[in-house]
Amino acid sequence: DVKVTQSSRYLVKRTGEKVFLECVQDMDHENMFWYRQDPGLGLRLIYFSYDVKMKEKGDIPEGYSVSREKKERFSLILESASTNQTSMYLCASSSRTSGDNEQFFGPGTRLTVL
Amino acid sequence: GEDVEQSLFLSVREGDSSVINCTYTDSSSTYLYWYKQEPGAGLQLLTYIFSNMDMKQDQRLTVLLNKKDKHLSLRIADTQTGDSAIYFCAEMGPSGGYQKVTFGIGTKLQVIP
């Protein structure tokens, strides 16, 4: 069974803390993505990576950075968390060679910044 | 840029058909998708359609694509309480070397027993 796992389901952090969200996929996918999901705004792409050590900005990269040191792992970093980064964070992966470009999602991490 | 629009909420009675609508702006879209998100879970691909198709049927699901009007719909026949979820319309268009997927805001389907 294919899987995308995220390190935490729920996380509570304080303003100014450095936050790491980890995502691991076991499908040998080249592409990995980080989205945030907010009510009324849907999914917005933060960053994506199409290969190890490669990263590209999505639509809302400000305040975030990412790391892809290994093919299976894609980390989202909040250098200094702020309350407006309270959100649901979803990781996804996809294969570059699949015909339909289906994205496989993790269960999400609900981050609260106090 | 690309934009995908869909209504926020739909309520139907169990056993009725549900129709969720979506409009998109990118005329070069190659794939159009419907993803389902159940409570507390990530998104899961429900079905998709190539841009050169008008219709796709998969058991209780029917996808209709009107490319001229850039309108996509998902019909769920004999809607069940287990169909209660958020449904995301998404489109994929070429963007340089990476084929970007743009998601709508999601339509919350409530099925009343």
JSON list of C-alpha atoms in Angstrom, two decimals:
[
{"chain": "A", "resi": 1, "resn": "ASP", "atom": "CA", "xyz": [0.00, 0.00, 0.00]},
{"chain": "A", "resi": 2, "resn": "VAL", "atom": "CA", "xyz": [1.53, 3.30, -1.11]},
{"chain": "A", "resi": 3, "resn": "LYS", "atom": "CA", "xyz": [2.11, 5.77, 1.60]},
{"chain": "A", "resi": 4, "resn": "VAL", "atom": "CA", "xyz": [2.95, 9.36, 2.40]},
{"chain": "A", "resi": 5, "resn": "THR", "atom": "CA", "xyz": [3.55, 9.92, 6.08]},
{"chain": "A", "resi": 6, "resn": "GLN", "atom": "CA", "xyz": [3.92, 13.14, 8.01]},
{"chain": "A", "resi": 7, "resn": "SER", "atom": "CA", "xyz": [5.82, 13.35, 11.28]},
{"chain": "A", "resi": 8, "resn": "SER", "atom": "CA", "xyz": [3.01, 14.81, 13.39]},
{"chain": "A", "resi": 9, "resn": "ARG", "atom": "CA", "xyz": [-0.78, 15.03, 13.15]},
{"chain": "A", "resi": 10, "resn": "TYR", "atom": "CA", "xyz": [-0.97, 17.94, 15.59]},
{"chain": "A", "resi": 11, "resn": "LEU", "atom": "CA", "xyz": [1.67, 20.45, 16.61]},
{"chain": "A", "resi": 12, "resn": "VAL", "atom": "CA", "xyz": [1.54, 23.47, 18.90]},
{"chain": "A", "resi": 13, "resn": "LYS", "atom": "CA", "xyz": [4.40, 25.97, 18.78]},
{"chain": "A", "resi": 14, "resn": "ARG", "atom": "CA", "xyz": [5.09, 29.45, 20.08]},
{"chain": "A", "resi": 15, "resn": "THR", "atom": "CA", "xyz": [5.67, 32.57, 18.01]},
{"chain": "A", "resi": 16, "resn": "GLY", "atom": "CA", "xyz": [9.32, 32.85, 16.99]},
{"chain": "A", "resi": 17, "resn": "GLU", "atom": "CA", "xyz": [10.11, 29.13, 17.29]},
{"chain": "A", "resi": 18, "resn": "LYS", "atom": "CA", "xyz": [11.75, 27.24, 14.47]},
{"chain": "A", "resi": 19, "resn": "VAL", "atom": "CA", "xyz": [9.43, 24.50, 13.26]},
{"chain": "A", "resi": 20, "resn": "PHE", "atom": "CA", "xyz": [10.24, 21.42, 11.19]},
{"chain": "A", "resi": 21, "resn": "LEU", "atom": "CA", "xyz": [7.54, 19.45, 9.40]},
{"chain": "A", "resi": 22, "resn": "GLU", "atom": "CA", "xyz": [8.74, 16.16, 7.95]},
{"chain": "A", "resi": 23, "resn": "CYS", "atom": "CA", "xyz": [7.26, 14.17, 5.11]},
{"chain": "A", "resi": 24, "resn": "VAL", "atom": "CA", "xyz": [8.33, 10.73, 3.89]},
{"chain": "A", "resi": 25, "resn": "GLN", "atom": "CA", "xyz": [7.07, 8.77, 0.88]},
{"chain": "A", "resi": 26, "resn": "ASP", "atom": "CA", "xyz": [7.78, 5.13, 0.07]},
{"chain": "A", "resi": 27, "resn": "MET", "atom": "CA", "xyz": [6.85, 5.18, -3.62]},
{"chain": "A", "resi": 28, "resn": "ASP", "atom": "CA", "xyz": [10.21, 6.34, -5.05]},
{"chain": "A", "resi": 29, "resn": "HIS", "atom": "CA", "xyz": [8.47, 9.45, -6.39]},
{"chain": "A", "resi": 30, "resn": "GLU", "atom": "CA", "xyz": [10.55, 12.21, -7.91]},
{"chain": "A", "resi": 31, "resn": "ASN", "atom": "CA", "xyz": [8.12, 15.06, -7.14]},
{"chain": "A", "resi": 32, "resn": "MET", "atom": "CA", "xyz": [7.18, 16.21, -3.66]},
{"chain": "A", "resi": 33, "resn": "PHE", "atom": "CA", "xyz": [5.02, 19.12, -2.56]},
{"chain": "A", "resi": 34, "resn": "TRP", "atom": "CA", "xyz": [4.05, 21.12, 0.49]},
{"chain": "A", "resi": 35, "resn": "TYR", "atom": "CA", "xyz": [0.62, 22.79, 0.62]},
{"chain": "A", "resi": 36, "resn": "ARG", "atom": "CA", "xyz": [-1.25, 24.64, 3.28]},
{"chain": "A", "resi": 37, "resn": "GLN", "atom": "CA", "xyz": [-5.00, 24.29, 3.56]},
{"chain": "A", "resi": 38, "resn": "ASP", "atom": "CA", "xyz": [-7.13, 27.07, 5.02]},
{"chain": "A", "resi": 39, "resn": "PRO", "atom": "CA", "xyz": [-10.94, 27.37, 5.15]},
{"chain": "A", "resi": 40, "resn": "GLY", "atom": "CA", "xyz": [-12.25, 29.29, 2.15]},
{"chain": "A", "resi": 41, "resn": "LEU", "atom": "CA", "xyz": [-8.83, 29.34, 0.50]},
{"chain": "A", "resi": 42, "resn": "GLY", "atom": "CA", "xyz": [-8.42, 25.68, -0.42]},
{"chain": "A", "resi": 43, "resn": "LEU", "atom": "CA", "xyz": [-4.94, 24.29, -1.05]},
{"chain": "A", "resi": 44, "resn": "ARG", "atom": "CA", "xyz": [-2.10, 26.67, -1.75]},
{"chain": "A", "resi": 45, "resn": "LEU", "atom": "CA", "xyz": [1.29, 25.45, -2.92]},
{"chain": "A", "resi": 46, "resn": "ILE", "atom": "CA", "xyz": [4.18, 26.56, -0.71]},
{"chain": "A", "resi": 47, "resn": "TYR", "atom": "CA", "xyz": [7.16, 24.77, -2.26]},
{"chain": "A", "resi": 48, "resn": "PHE", "atom": "CA", "xyz": [7.80, 21.76, -4.42]},
{"chain": "A", "resi": 49, "resn": "SER", "atom": "CA", "xyz": [10.77, 19.64, -5.38]},
{"chain": "A", "resi": 50, "resn": "TYR", "atom": "CA", "xyz": [11.23, 17.55, -8.52]},
{"chain": "A", "resi": 51, "resn": "ASP", "atom": "CA", "xyz": [14.50, 15.93, -7.52]},
{"chain": "A", "resi": 52, "resn": "VAL", "atom": "CA", "xyz": [16.90, 15.52, -4.63]},
{"chain": "A", "resi": 53, "resn": "LYS", "atom": "CA", "xyz": [18.41, 18.86, -3.57]},
{"chain": "A", "resi": 54, "resn": "MET", "atom": "CA", "xyz": [16.11, 20.68, -6.01]},
{"chain": "A", "resi": 55, "resn": "LYS", "atom": "CA", "xyz": [13.41, 23.07, -4.83]},
{"chain": "A", "resi": 56, "resn": "GLU", "atom": "CA", "xyz": [11.06, 25.52, -6.45]},
{"chain": "A", "resi": 57, "resn": "LYS", "atom": "CA", "xyz": [8.87, 28.20, -4.92]},
{"chain": "A", "resi": 58, "resn": "GLY", "atom": "CA", "xyz": [5.15, 27.73, -5.13]},
{"chain": "A", "resi": 59, "resn": "ASP", "atom": "CA", "xyz": [2.50, 30.41, -4.77]},
{"chain": "A", "resi": 60, "resn": "ILE", "atom": "CA", "xyz": [3.12, 31.37, -1.12]},
{"chain": "A", "resi": 61, "resn": "PRO", "atom": "CA", "xyz": [6.75, 30.64, -0.16]},
{"chain": "A", "resi": 62, "resn": "GLU", "atom": "CA", "xyz": [7.24, 33.64, 2.13]},
{"chain": "A", "resi": 63, "resn": "GLY", "atom": "CA", "xyz": [8.16, 32.63, 5.67]},
{"chain": "A", "resi": 64, "resn": "TYR", "atom": "CA", "xyz": [9.00, 29.05, 4.67]},
{"chain": "A", "resi": 65, "resn": "SER", "atom": "CA", "xyz": [11.96, 27.08, 3.42]},
{"chain": "A", "resi": 66, "resn": "VAL", "atom": "CA", "xyz": [12.39, 23.44, 2.44]},
{"chain": "A", "resi": 67, "resn": "SER", "atom": "CA", "xyz": [15.02, 20.73, 2.36]},
{"chain": "A", "resi": 68, "resn": "ARG", "atom": "CA", "xyz": [15.27, 17.62, 0.17]},
{"chain": "A", "resi": 69, "resn": "GLU", "atom": "CA", "xyz": [18.45, 15.75, 1.03]},
{"chain": "A", "resi": 70, "resn": "LYS", "atom": "CA", "xyz": [17.05, 12.32, 0.21]},
{"chain": "A", "resi": 71, "resn": "LYS", "atom": "CA", "xyz": [14.57, 11.29, -2.44]},
{"chain": "A", "resi": 72, "resn": "GLU", "atom": "CA", "xyz": [12.01, 9.97, 0.03]},
{"chain": "A", "resi": 73, "resn": "ARG", "atom": "CA", "xyz": [12.05, 12.90, 2.46]},
{"chain": "A", "resi": 74, "resn": "PHE", "atom": "CA", "xyz": [10.88, 16.50, 2.04]},
{"chain": "A", "resi": 75, "resn": "SER", "atom": "CA", "xyz": [11.01, 18.86, 5.00]},
{"chain": "A", "resi": 76, "resn": "LEU", "atom": "CA", "xyz": [9.18, 22.14, 5.47]},
{"chain": "A", "resi": 77, "resn": "ILE", "atom": "CA", "xyz": [10.84, 24.66, 7.77]},
{"chain": "A", "resi": 78, "resn": "LEU", "atom": "CA", "xyz": [9.28, 27.67, 9.44]},
{"chain": "A", "resi": 79, "resn": "GLU", "atom": "CA", "xyz": [12.33, 29.70, 10.44]},
{"chain": "A", "resi": 80, "resn": "SER", "atom": "CA", "xyz": [10.41, 31.88, 12.90]},
{"chain": "A", "resi": 81, "resn": "ALA", "atom": "CA", "xyz": [6.82, 30.77, 13.34]},
{"chain": "A", "resi": 82, "resn": "SER", "atom": "CA", "xyz": [4.10, 33.40, 13.34]},
{"chain": "A", "resi": 83, "resn": "THR", "atom": "CA", "xyz": [0.42, 33.17, 14.24]},
{"chain": "A", "resi": 84, "resn": "ASN", "atom": "CA", "xyz": [-0.62, 33.60, 10.59]},
{"chain": "A", "resi": 85, "resn": "GLN", "atom": "CA", "xyz": [1.12, 30.29, 9.87]},
{"chain": "A", "resi": 86, "resn": "THR", "atom": "CA", "xyz": [-1.46, 28.44, 11.94]},
{"chain": "A", "resi": 87, "resn": "SER", "atom": "CA", "xyz": [-2.90, 26.08, 9.36]},
{"chain": "A", "resi": 88, "resn": "MET", "atom": "CA", "xyz": [-3.22, 22.51, 8.10]},
{"chain": "A", "resi": 89, "resn": "TYR", "atom": "CA", "xyz": [-0.09, 21.48, 6.19]},
{"chain": "A", "resi": 90, "resn": "LEU", "atom": "CA", "xyz": [-0.35, 18.76, 3.58]},
{"chain": "A", "resi": 91, "resn": "CYS", "atom": "CA", "xyz": [2.52, 16.96, 1.93]},
{"chain": "A", "resi": 92, "resn": "ALA", "atom": "CA", "xyz": [2.11, 15.16, -1.40]},
{"chain": "A", "resi": 93, "resn": "SER", "atom": "CA", "xyz": [4.22, 13.24, -3.87]},
{"chain": "A", "resi": 94, "resn": "SER", "atom": "CA", "xyz": [3.87, 12.20, -7.50]},
{"chain": "A", "resi": 95, "resn": "SER", "atom": "CA", "xyz": [5.76, 10.26, -10.10]},
{"chain": "A", "resi": 96, "resn": "ARG", "atom": "CA", "xyz": [7.31, 12.10, -13.02]},
{"chain": "A", "resi": 97, "resn": "THR", "atom": "CA", "xyz": [6.58, 9.15, -15.27]},
{"chain": "A", "resi": 98, "resn": "SER", "atom": "CA", "xyz": [2.96, 8.43, -14.36]},
{"chain": "A", "resi": 99, "resn": "GLY", "atom": "CA", "xyz": [0.53, 9.21, -17.12]},
{"chain": "A", "resi": 100, "resn": "ASP", "atom": "CA", "xyz": [-2.02, 10.99, -14.95]},
{"chain": "A", "resi": 101, "resn": "ASN", "atom": "CA", "xyz": [0.34, 12.87, -12.60]},
{"chain": "A", "resi": 102, "resn": "GLU", "atom": "CA", "xyz": [-1.75, 11.78, -9.61]},
{"chain": "A", "resi": 103, "resn": "GLN", "atom": "CA", "xyz": [-0.61, 13.33, -6.35]},
{"chain": "A", "resi": 104, "resn": "PHE", "atom": "CA", "xyz": [-0.62, 11.14, -3.23]},
{"chain": "A", "resi": 105, "resn": "PHE", "atom": "CA", "xyz": [-1.25, 13.03, -0.02]},
{"chain": "A", "resi": 106, "resn": "GLY", "atom": "CA", "xyz": [-0.25, 12.52, 3.56]},
{"chain": "A", "resi": 107, "resn": "PRO", "atom": "CA", "xyz": [-2.82, 12.86, 6.36]},
{"chain": "A", "resi": 108, "resn": "GLY", "atom": "CA", "xyz": [-1.77, 16.42, 7.18]},
{"chain": "A", "resi": 109, "resn": "THR", "atom": "CA", "xyz": [-0.24, 18.23, 10.15]},
{"chain": "A", "resi": 110, "resn": "ARG", "atom": "CA", "xyz": [-2.43, 20.71, 11.97]},
{"chain": "A", "resi": 111, "resn": "LEU", "atom": "CA", "xyz": [-0.07, 23.40, 13.24]},
{"chain": "A", "resi": 112, "resn": "THR", "atom": "CA", "xyz": [-1.13, 25.95, 15.84]},
{"chain": "A", "resi": 113, "resn": "VAL", "atom": "CA", "xyz": [1.18, 28.87, 16.53]},
{"chain": "A", "resi": 114, "resn": "LEU", "atom": "CA", "xyz": [0.43, 30.67, 19.79]},
{"chain": "B", "resi": 1, "resn": "GLY", "atom": "CA", "xyz": [-2.54, 32.88, -13.77]},
{"chain": "B", "resi": 2, "resn": "GLU", "atom": "CA", "xyz": [-4.55, 29.71, -13.41]},
{"chain": "B", "resi": 3, "resn": "ASP", "atom": "CA", "xyz": [-7.70, 29.81, -11.34]},
{"chain": "B", "resi": 4, "resn": "VAL", "atom": "CA", "xyz": [-10.18, 27.11, -10.34]},
{"chain": "B", "resi": 5, "resn": "GLU", "atom": "CA", "xyz": [-13.54, 28.04, -8.83]},
{"chain": "B", "resi": 6, "resn": "GLN", "atom": "CA", "xyz": [-16.16, 25.93, -7.12]},
{"chain": "B", "resi": 7, "resn": "SER", "atom": "CA", "xyz": [-18.96, 26.52, -4.66]},
{"chain": "B", "resi": 8, "resn": "LEU", "atom": "CA", "xyz": [-18.30, 26.02, -0.97]},
{"chain": "B", "resi": 9, "resn": "PHE", "atom": "CA", "xyz": [-21.17, 23.82, 0.08]},
{"chain": "B", "resi": 10, "resn": "LEU", "atom": "CA", "xyz": [-23.73, 21.32, -1.21]},
{"chain": "B", "resi": 11, "resn": "SER", "atom": "CA", "xyz": [-26.37, 19.45, 0.75]},
{"chain": "B", "resi": 12, "resn": "VAL", "atom": "CA", "xyz": [-28.29, 16.45, -0.66]},
{"chain": "B", "resi": 13, "resn": "ARG", "atom": "CA", "xyz": [-30.52, 13.69, 0.67]},
{"chain": "B", "resi": 14, "resn": "GLU", "atom": "CA", "xyz": [-29.28, 10.13, 0.78]},
{"chain": "B", "resi": 15, "resn": "GLY", "atom": "CA", "xyz": [-30.20, 8.33, -2.43]},
{"chain": "B", "resi": 16, "resn": "ASP", "atom": "CA", "xyz": [-30.37, 11.51, -4.53]},
{"chain": "B", "resi": 17, "resn": "SER", "atom": "CA", "xyz": [-27.78, 12.50, -7.12]},
{"chain": "B", "resi": 18, "resn": "SER", "atom": "CA", "xyz": [-25.17, 15.11, -6.25]},
{"chain": "B", "resi": 19, "resn": "VAL", "atom": "CA", "xyz": [-23.67, 17.43, -8.83]},
{"chain": "B", "resi": 20, "resn": "ILE", "atom": "CA", "xyz": [-20.58, 19.43, -7.94]},
{"chain": "B", "resi": 21, "resn": "ASN", "atom": "CA", "xyz": [-19.53, 22.10, -10.42]},
{"chain": "B", "resi": 22, "resn": "CYS", "atom": "CA", "xyz": [-16.21, 23.73, -11.17]},
{"chain": "B", "resi": 23, "resn": "THR", "atom": "CA", "xyz": [-14.89, 26.32, -13.59]},
{"chain": "B", "resi": 24, "resn": "TYR", "atom": "CA", "xyz": [-11.28, 26.85, -14.55]},
{"chain": "B", "resi": 25, "resn": "THR", "atom": "CA", "xyz": [-9.43, 29.47, -16.56]},
{"chain": "B", "resi": 26, "resn": "ASP", "atom": "CA", "xyz": [-6.41, 27.73, -18.09]},
{"chain": "B", "resi": 27, "resn": "SER", "atom": "CA", "xyz": [-7.34, 26.76, -21.65]},
{"chain": "B", "resi": 28, "resn": "SER", "atom": "CA", "xyz": [-4.15, 24.70, -21.94]},
{"chain": "B", "resi": 29, "resn": "SER", "atom": "CA", "xyz": [-5.15, 22.34, -19.12]},
{"chain": "B", "resi": 30, "resn": "THR", "atom": "CA", "xyz": [-4.26, 18.77, -19.97]},
{"chain": "B", "resi": 31, "resn": "TYR", "atom": "CA", "xyz": [-5.82, 16.88, -17.05]},
{"chain": "B", "resi": 32, "resn": "LEU", "atom": "CA", "xyz": [-8.73, 17.78, -14.81]},
{"chain": "B", "resi": 33, "resn": "TYR", "atom": "CA", "xyz": [-9.17, 16.00, -11.51]},
{"chain": "B", "resi": 34, "resn": "TRP", "atom": "CA", "xyz": [-11.59, 15.42, -8.70]},
{"chain": "B", "resi": 35, "resn": "TYR", "atom": "CA", "xyz": [-10.01, 14.73, -5.32]},
{"chain": "B", "resi": 36, "resn": "LYS", "atom": "CA", "xyz": [-11.92, 13.71, -2.19]},
{"chain": "B", "resi": 37, "resn": "GLN", "atom": "CA", "xyz": [-10.93, 14.65, 1.36]},
{"chain": "B", "resi": 38, "resn": "GLU", "atom": "CA", "xyz": [-12.61, 12.80, 4.19]},
{"chain": "B", "resi": 39, "resn": "PRO", "atom": "CA", "xyz": [-12.57, 14.30, 7.70]},
{"chain": "B", "resi": 40, "resn": "GLY", "atom": "CA", "xyz": [-9.12, 14.22, 9.27]},
{"chain": "B", "resi": 41, "resn": "ALA", "atom": "CA", "xyz": [-7.44, 12.85, 6.17]},
{"chain": "B", "resi": 42, "resn": "GLY", "atom": "CA", "xyz": [-5.42, 14.03, 3.21]},
{"chain": "B", "resi": 43, "resn": "LEU", "atom": "CA", "xyz": [-6.78, 14.24, -0.32]},
{"chain": "B", "resi": 44, "resn": "GLN", "atom": "CA", "xyz": [-7.29, 11.16, -2.42]},
{"chain": "B", "resi": 45, "resn": "LEU", "atom": "CA", "xyz": [-7.75, 11.08, -6.19]},
{"chain": "B", "resi": 46, "resn": "LEU", "atom": "CA", "xyz": [-11.32, 10.14, -7.03]},
{"chain": "B", "resi": 47, "resn": "THR", "atom": "CA", "xyz": [-11.26, 10.40, -10.81]},
{"chain": "B", "resi": 48, "resn": "TYR", "atom": "CA", "xyz": [-9.76, 12.43, -13.62]},
{"chain": "B", "resi": 49, "resn": "ILE", "atom": "CA", "xyz": [-10.45, 13.26, -17.24]},
{"chain": "B", "resi": 50, "resn": "PHE", "atom": "CA", "xyz": [-8.21, 14.11, -20.16]},
{"chain": "B", "resi": 51, "resn": "SER", "atom": "CA", "xyz": [-8.88, 17.49, -21.70]},
{"chain": "B", "resi": 52, "resn": "ASN", "atom": "CA", "xyz": [-9.76, 15.88, -25.05]},
{"chain": "B", "resi": 53, "resn": "MET", "atom": "CA", "xyz": [-12.65, 13.93, -23.50]},
{"chain": "B", "resi": 54, "resn": "ASP", "atom": "CA", "xyz": [-16.22, 15.09, -22.88]},
{"chain": "B", "resi": 55, "resn": "MET", "atom": "CA", "xyz": [-17.31, 12.51, -20.38]},
{"chain": "B", "resi": 56, "resn": "LYS", "atom": "CA", "xyz": [-15.98, 9.78, -18.15]},
{"chain": "B", "resi": 57, "resn": "GLN", "atom": "CA", "xyz": [-18.04, 7.31, -16.15]},
{"chain": "B", "resi": 58, "resn": "ASP", "atom": "CA", "xyz": [-16.77, 5.18, -13.30]},
{"chain": "B", "resi": 59, "resn": "GLN", "atom": "CA", "xyz": [-19.46, 3.27, -11.37]},
{"chain": "B", "resi": 60, "resn": "ARG", "atom": "CA", "xyz": [-21.51, 5.92, -9.52]},
{"chain": "B", "resi": 61, "resn": "LEU", "atom": "CA", "xyz": [-19.31, 8.78, -10.72]},
{"chain": "B", "resi": 62, "resn": "THR", "atom": "CA", "xyz": [-19.80, 10.73, -13.94]},
{"chain": "B", "resi": 63, "resn": "VAL", "atom": "CA", "xyz": [-17.46, 13.52, -14.96]},
{"chain": "B", "resi": 64, "resn": "LEU", "atom": "CA", "xyz": [-18.57, 15.98, -17.63]},
{"chain": "B", "resi": 65, "resn": "LEU", "atom": "CA", "xyz": [-16.18, 18.40, -19.30]},
{"chain": "B", "resi": 66, "resn": "ASN", "atom": "CA", "xyz": [-17.27, 21.38, -21.37]},
{"chain": "B", "resi": 67, "resn": "LYS", "atom": "CA", "xyz": [-13.99, 22.64, -22.71]},
{"chain": "B", "resi": 68, "resn": "LYS", "atom": "CA", "xyz": [-15.54, 25.59, -24.54]},
{"chain": "B", "resi": 69, "resn": "ASP", "atom": "CA", "xyz": [-16.99, 26.97, -21.28]},
{"chain": "B", "resi": 70, "resn": "LYS", "atom": "CA", "xyz": [-14.11, 25.61, -19.15]},
{"chain": "B", "resi": 71, "resn": "HIS", "atom": "CA", "xyz": [-16.66, 23.86, -16.94]},
{"chain": "B", "resi": 72, "resn": "LEU", "atom": "CA", "xyz": [-16.19, 20.56, -15.15]},
{"chain": "B", "resi": 73, "resn": "SER", "atom": "CA", "xyz": [-18.79, 18.70, -13.13]},
{"chain": "B", "resi": 74, "resn": "LEU", "atom": "CA", "xyz": [-18.85, 15.61, -10.94]},
{"chain": "B", "resi": 75, "resn": "ARG", "atom": "CA", "xyz": [-22.10, 13.70, -10.59]},
{"chain": "B", "resi": 76, "resn": "ILE", "atom": "CA", "xyz": [-22.45, 11.14, -7.83]},
{"chain": "B", "resi": 77, "resn": "ALA", "atom": "CA", "xyz": [-25.43, 8.85, -8.35]},
{"chain": "B", "resi": 78, "resn": "ASP", "atom": "CA", "xyz": [-27.31, 7.35, -5.38]},
{"chain": "B", "resi": 79, "resn": "THR", "atom": "CA", "xyz": [-25.38, 9.49, -2.90]},
{"chain": "B", "resi": 80, "resn": "GLN", "atom": "CA", "xyz": [-24.55, 7.73, 0.36]},
{"chain": "B", "resi": 81, "resn": "THR", "atom": "CA", "xyz": [-23.66, 9.11, 3.80]},
{"chain": "B", "resi": 82, "resn": "GLY", "atom": "CA", "xyz": [-20.12, 7.82, 3.19]},
{"chain": "B", "resi": 83, "resn": "ASP", "atom": "CA", "xyz": [-19.85, 10.30, 0.33]},
{"chain": "B", "resi": 84, "resn": "SER", "atom": "CA", "xyz": [-19.88, 13.18, 2.83]},
{"chain": "B", "resi": 85, "resn": "ALA", "atom": "CA", "xyz": [-16.51, 14.86, 2.32]},
{"chain": "B", "resi": 86, "resn": "ILE", "atom": "CA", "xyz": [-14.83, 17.85, 0.71]},
{"chain": "B", "resi": 87, "resn": "TYR", "atom": "CA", "xyz": [-14.42, 17.52, -3.05]},
{"chain": "B", "resi": 88, "resn": "PHE", "atom": "CA", "xyz": [-11.62, 19.42, -4.77]},
{"chain": "B", "resi": 89, "resn": "CYS", "atom": "CA", "xyz": [-11.58, 20.22, -8.44]},
{"chain": "B", "resi": 90, "resn": "ALA", "atom": "CA", "xyz": [-8.05, 20.56, -9.85]},
{"chain": "B", "resi": 91, "resn": "GLU", "atom": "CA", "xyz": [-6.46, 21.19, -13.20]},
{"chain": "B", "resi": 92, "resn": "MET", "atom": "CA", "xyz": [-3.01, 20.52, -14.52]},
{"chain": "B", "resi": 93, "resn": "GLY", "atom": "CA", "xyz": [-1.42, 22.70, -17.14]},
{"chain": "B", "resi": 94, "resn": "PRO", "atom": "CA", "xyz": [2.07, 22.89, -18.54]},
{"chain": "B", "resi": 95, "resn": "SER", "atom": "CA", "xyz": [4.32, 25.37, -16.80]},
{"chain": "B", "resi": 96, "resn": "GLY", "atom": "CA", "xyz": [7.83, 25.10, -18.09]},
{"chain": "B", "resi": 97, "resn": "GLY", "atom": "CA", "xyz": [9.36, 21.79, -17.09]},
{"chain": "B", "resi": 98, "resn": "TYR", "atom": "CA", "xyz": [6.92, 21.18, -14.30]},
{"chain": "B", "resi": 99, "resn": "GLN", "atom": "CA", "xyz": [3.25, 20.43, -14.77]},
{"chain": "B", "resi": 100, "resn": "LYS", "atom": "CA", "xyz": [1.58, 22.42, -12.05]},
{"chain": "B", "resi": 101, "resn": "VAL", "atom": "CA", "xyz": [-1.68, 21.33, -10.46]},
{"chain": "B", "resi": 102, "resn": "THR", "atom": "CA", "xyz": [-4.02, 24.10, -9.30]},
{"chain": "B", "resi": 103, "resn": "PHE", "atom": "CA", "xyz": [-6.72, 23.19, -6.80]},
{"chain": "B", "resi": 104, "resn": "GLY", "atom": "CA", "xyz": [-10.06, 24.83, -6.17]},
{"chain": "B", "resi": 105, "resn": "ILE", "atom": "CA", "xyz": [-11.19, 25.77, -2.67]},
{"chain": "B", "resi": 106, "resn": "GLY", "atom": "CA", "xyz": [-13.19, 22.58, -2.22]},
{"chain": "B", "resi": 107, "resn": "THR", "atom": "CA", "xyz": [-16.93, 21.88, -2.05]},
{"chain": "B", "resi": 108, "resn": "LYS", "atom": "CA", "xyz": [-18.17, 20.38, 1.20]},
{"chain": "B", "resi": 109, "resn": "LEU", "atom": "CA", "xyz": [-20.81, 17.76, 0.43]},
{"chain": "B", "resi": 110, "resn": "GLN", "atom": "CA", "xyz": [-23.24, 17.02, 3.24]},
{"chain": "B", "resi": 111, "resn": "VAL", "atom": "CA", "xyz": [-25.44, 13.95, 2.81]},
{"chain": "B", "resi": 112, "resn": "ILE", "atom": "CA", "xyz": [-28.59, 13.98, 4.92]},
{"chain": "B", "resi": 113, "resn": "PRO", "atom": "CA", "xyz": [-29.86, 10.52, 5.92]}
]
